[in-house]
Short mmCIF file of C-alpha atoms in Angstrom, two decimals:
data_model
loop_
_atom_site.label_atom_id
_atom_site.label_comp_id
_atom_site.label_asym_id
_atom_site.label_seq_id
_atom_site.Cartn_x
_atom_site.Cartn_y
_atom_site.Cartn_z
CA LYS A 1 17.80 10.13 -24.87
CA LEU A 2 16.56 7.14 -22.86
CA GLU A 3 12.93 8.17 -23.33
CA ASP A 4 13.47 8.29 -27.11
CA LEU A 5 15.07 4.84 -27.07
CA ALA A 6 12.22 3.41 -25.02
CA SER A 7 9.70 4.94 -27.39
CA LYS A 8 11.49 3.40 -30.40
CA GLN A 9 11.62 0.00 -28.70
CA GLN A 10 8.03 0.37 -27.41
CA CYS A 11 8.99 -0.33 -23.81
CA GLU A 12 9.50 1.45 -20.52
CA VAL A 13 12.86 3.14 -19.89
CA TRP A 14 13.80 0.66 -17.18
CA GLU A 15 13.32 -2.23 -19.63
CA LEU A 16 16.10 -0.99 -21.94
CA THR A 17 18.64 -2.95 -19.85
CA ARG A 18 16.96 -6.34 -20.19
CA ASP A 19 20.07 -7.76 -21.91
CA PHE A 20 22.69 -5.61 -20.17
CA HIS A 21 23.86 -6.24 -16.61
CA VAL A 22 26.44 -4.49 -14.41
CA TYR A 23 27.99 -5.46 -11.10
CA PRO A 24 29.52 -2.16 -9.90
CA ASP A 25 32.27 -3.23 -7.47
CA PHE A 26 35.26 -2.38 -9.64
CA HIS A 27 37.28 -1.37 -6.57
CA GLY A 28 36.06 -3.90 -4.02
CA ASN A 29 32.86 -4.02 -2.00
CA ARG A 30 32.42 -1.99 1.18
CA SER A 31 28.88 -2.95 2.05
CA PRO A 32 27.26 -5.32 2.67
CA LEU A 33 29.93 -7.91 1.78
CA ALA A 34 33.05 -6.01 2.93
CA ASP A 35 35.33 -7.69 0.40
CA PRO A 36 38.05 -5.30 -0.81
CA LEU A 37 39.17 -7.78 -3.49
CA MET A 38 35.86 -8.00 -5.33
CA THR A 39 35.82 -6.86 -8.91
CA GLY A 40 33.05 -5.54 -11.09
CA MET A 41 31.51 -7.09 -14.13
CA VAL A 42 29.66 -6.00 -17.24
CA HIS A 43 27.56 -8.55 -19.14
CA GLY A 44 25.91 -7.84 -22.45
CA ARG A 45 28.30 -5.21 -23.80
CA THR A 46 28.75 -5.24 -27.54
CA LEU A 47 31.25 -3.50 -29.77
CA ALA A 48 28.71 -0.78 -30.50
CA ALA A 49 30.13 2.65 -29.75
CA ASP A 50 27.11 4.84 -30.43
CA VAL A 51 25.30 7.20 -28.08
CA ASP A 52 22.34 4.81 -27.70
CA SER A 53 24.60 2.02 -26.41
CA LEU A 54 26.33 4.42 -24.02
CA ALA A 55 22.94 5.59 -22.70
CA ILE A 56 21.88 1.98 -22.02
CA GLU A 57 25.21 1.28 -20.29
CA TYR A 58 24.66 4.37 -18.12
CA LEU A 59 21.15 3.20 -17.20
CA ALA A 60 22.43 -0.29 -16.36
CA THR A 61 25.10 1.24 -14.11
CA VAL A 62 22.55 3.42 -12.30
CA GLN A 63 20.36 0.36 -11.82
CA ALA A 64 23.33 -1.66 -10.51
CA LEU A 65 24.01 0.95 -7.84
CA CYS A 66 20.35 0.77 -6.84
CA TYR A 67 20.42 -3.05 -6.76
CA GLN A 68 23.38 -2.80 -4.43
CA THR A 69 21.42 -0.42 -2.18
CA ARG A 70 18.58 -2.95 -2.20
CA GLN A 71 21.05 -5.65 -1.15
CA ILE A 72 22.25 -3.49 1.74
CA ILE A 73 18.65 -2.84 2.85
CA GLU A 74 17.88 -6.57 2.74
CA VAL A 75 20.97 -7.40 4.83
CA ILE A 76 20.00 -4.75 7.40
CA ASN A 77 16.45 -6.07 7.59
CA ALA A 78 17.68 -9.67 7.97
CA ALA A 79 20.05 -8.63 10.76
CA ARG A 80 17.22 -6.86 12.56
CA GLU A 81 15.18 -10.05 12.43
CA LYS A 82 18.02 -12.02 14.02
CA VAL A 83 18.48 -9.47 16.80
CA ASN A 84 14.83 -8.84 17.55
CA GLY A 85 13.44 -12.29 16.82
CA GLU A 86 11.01 -10.57 14.50
CA CYS A 87 11.36 -7.55 12.31
CA ASN A 88 8.60 -5.15 13.24
CA LYS A 89 9.98 -2.28 11.16
CA ILE A 90 11.21 -3.17 7.70
CA CYS A 91 13.20 -0.40 6.02
CA LYS A 92 10.91 1.19 3.42
CA LEU A 93 12.41 4.67 3.30
CA VAL A 94 15.60 5.97 1.70
CA LEU A 95 16.94 9.45 2.34
CA CYS A 96 19.01 10.51 -0.69
CA GLY A 97 21.74 13.08 -0.67
CA GLY A 98 24.52 14.47 -2.79
CA GLY A 99 24.40 15.43 -6.42
CA MET A 100 22.35 12.40 -7.41
CA ILE A 101 19.22 13.91 -5.85
CA ASN A 102 19.08 16.12 -8.93
CA ASN A 103 19.08 13.09 -11.22
CA LYS A 104 15.44 12.10 -11.76
CA LEU A 105 16.47 8.85 -13.42
CA PHE A 106 18.53 7.81 -10.40
CA VAL A 107 15.76 8.72 -7.95
CA SER A 108 13.10 6.85 -9.94
CA GLN A 109 15.30 3.77 -10.29
CA MET A 110 16.13 3.87 -6.57
CA CYS A 111 12.41 3.85 -5.76
CA ASP A 112 11.51 1.10 -8.18
CA ILE A 113 14.44 -1.18 -7.37
CA THR A 114 14.43 -0.86 -3.57
CA ASN A 115 10.63 -0.60 -3.40
CA CYS A 116 11.16 2.23 -0.93
CA LEU A 117 9.87 5.75 -0.66
CA VAL A 118 12.78 8.07 -1.47
CA LEU A 119 12.97 11.39 0.38
CA ILE A 120 14.84 14.22 -1.29
CA PRO A 121 16.18 16.88 1.08
CA ALA A 122 15.79 20.51 0.10
CA LYS A 123 18.89 21.75 -1.66
CA SER A 124 19.32 24.46 0.94
CA SER A 125 19.01 22.06 3.86
CA ALA A 126 21.79 20.08 5.48
CA SER A 127 23.17 17.10 3.64
CA ALA A 128 21.43 13.75 3.91
CA MET A 129 24.34 12.43 5.97
CA LEU A 130 23.84 15.18 8.56
CA ILE A 131 20.10 14.61 8.57
CA GLY A 132 20.75 10.87 9.04
CA ASP A 133 23.06 11.59 11.96
CA ALA A 134 20.45 13.83 13.54
CA VAL A 135 17.75 11.17 13.07
CA LEU A 136 19.85 8.51 14.78
CA ALA A 137 20.83 10.87 17.58
CA SER A 138 17.20 11.81 18.21
CA VAL A 139 16.24 8.14 18.57
CA ALA A 140 19.22 7.44 20.85
CA ALA A 141 18.28 10.43 23.00
CA GLY A 142 14.69 9.22 23.27
CA MET A 143 13.21 12.16 21.36
CA HIS A 144 11.59 9.76 18.86
CA LYS A 145 10.52 6.17 19.41
CA ASP A 146 12.16 4.81 16.23
CA VAL A 147 14.04 5.79 13.08
CA HIS A 148 10.94 5.87 10.87
CA THR A 149 9.14 8.26 13.20
CA ALA A 150 12.24 10.44 13.45
CA LEU A 151 12.74 10.52 9.68
CA PHE A 152 9.23 11.71 9.03
CA ALA A 153 9.38 14.21 11.88
CA MET A 154 12.70 15.60 10.69
CA ALA A 155 12.01 15.48 6.95
CA GLU A 156 10.82 19.08 6.94
CA GLY A 157 12.64 20.88 4.25
CA CYS A 158 12.41 18.02 1.78
CA ASP A 159 11.84 19.04 -1.81
CA GLY A 160 9.69 16.00 -2.29
CA ASN A 161 9.68 12.29 -2.52
CA ALA A 162 9.33 9.57 -5.09
CA GLU A 163 7.31 6.41 -4.78
CA PRO A 164 7.94 3.04 -6.43
CA ALA A 165 6.17 2.23 -9.70
CA PRO A 166 4.34 -1.08 -9.21
CA ALA A 167 4.64 -1.89 -12.93
CA ALA A 168 8.44 -2.16 -12.60
CA ALA A 169 8.46 -4.62 -9.68
CA LYS A 170 8.48 -7.91 -11.61
CA TYR A 171 11.16 -6.68 -14.03
CA HIS A 172 13.45 -5.47 -11.25
CA GLN A 173 12.95 -8.66 -9.24
CA ALA A 174 14.27 -10.66 -12.20
CA LYS A 175 17.16 -8.23 -12.78
CA TYR A 176 18.01 -8.30 -9.07
CA ALA A 177 18.25 -12.10 -9.22
CA VAL A 178 20.80 -11.72 -12.04
CA PHE A 179 22.65 -9.08 -10.00
CA LEU A 180 22.96 -11.49 -7.07
CA GLU A 181 24.22 -14.25 -9.37
CA MET A 182 26.98 -11.92 -10.61
CA ILE A 183 28.52 -11.72 -7.13
#
């Protein structure tokens, strides 16, 4: 449906939300702000109740979740700079798990919005959370020198990965600025 809408509007799928913005914390924020009283917001909703409008709202919500992941990554990277004095390893890799790994739209938006490579574990392999635990444990035990090295060493069994689309960067930077203003 989204591809058809984009074709009709002569734009990329990700551009369909240019006038629709979502802040997804309808039940408080756990990370990175840790504010249980935060509430969500939707800007740009009309009274339209057709399938096209619902599809755009879905896309905006997916993007909002990815903007929030980007915010978490940026907070982690900033904290690493404060601790280390300089950040020699910026997070550029996301290991996805759960049912959303089967959602190509989610995976592509995650790549484009976070500007990270997204690894997708094989469906038969352990969950991403277990893989993440194993990665951290291997670094703590000295088996790998850092998390990035461990991730790539332990990513066997991944069904693939997705890389960011450079064409989407400027658009998502502007949308991310709006996302941050909605906080």
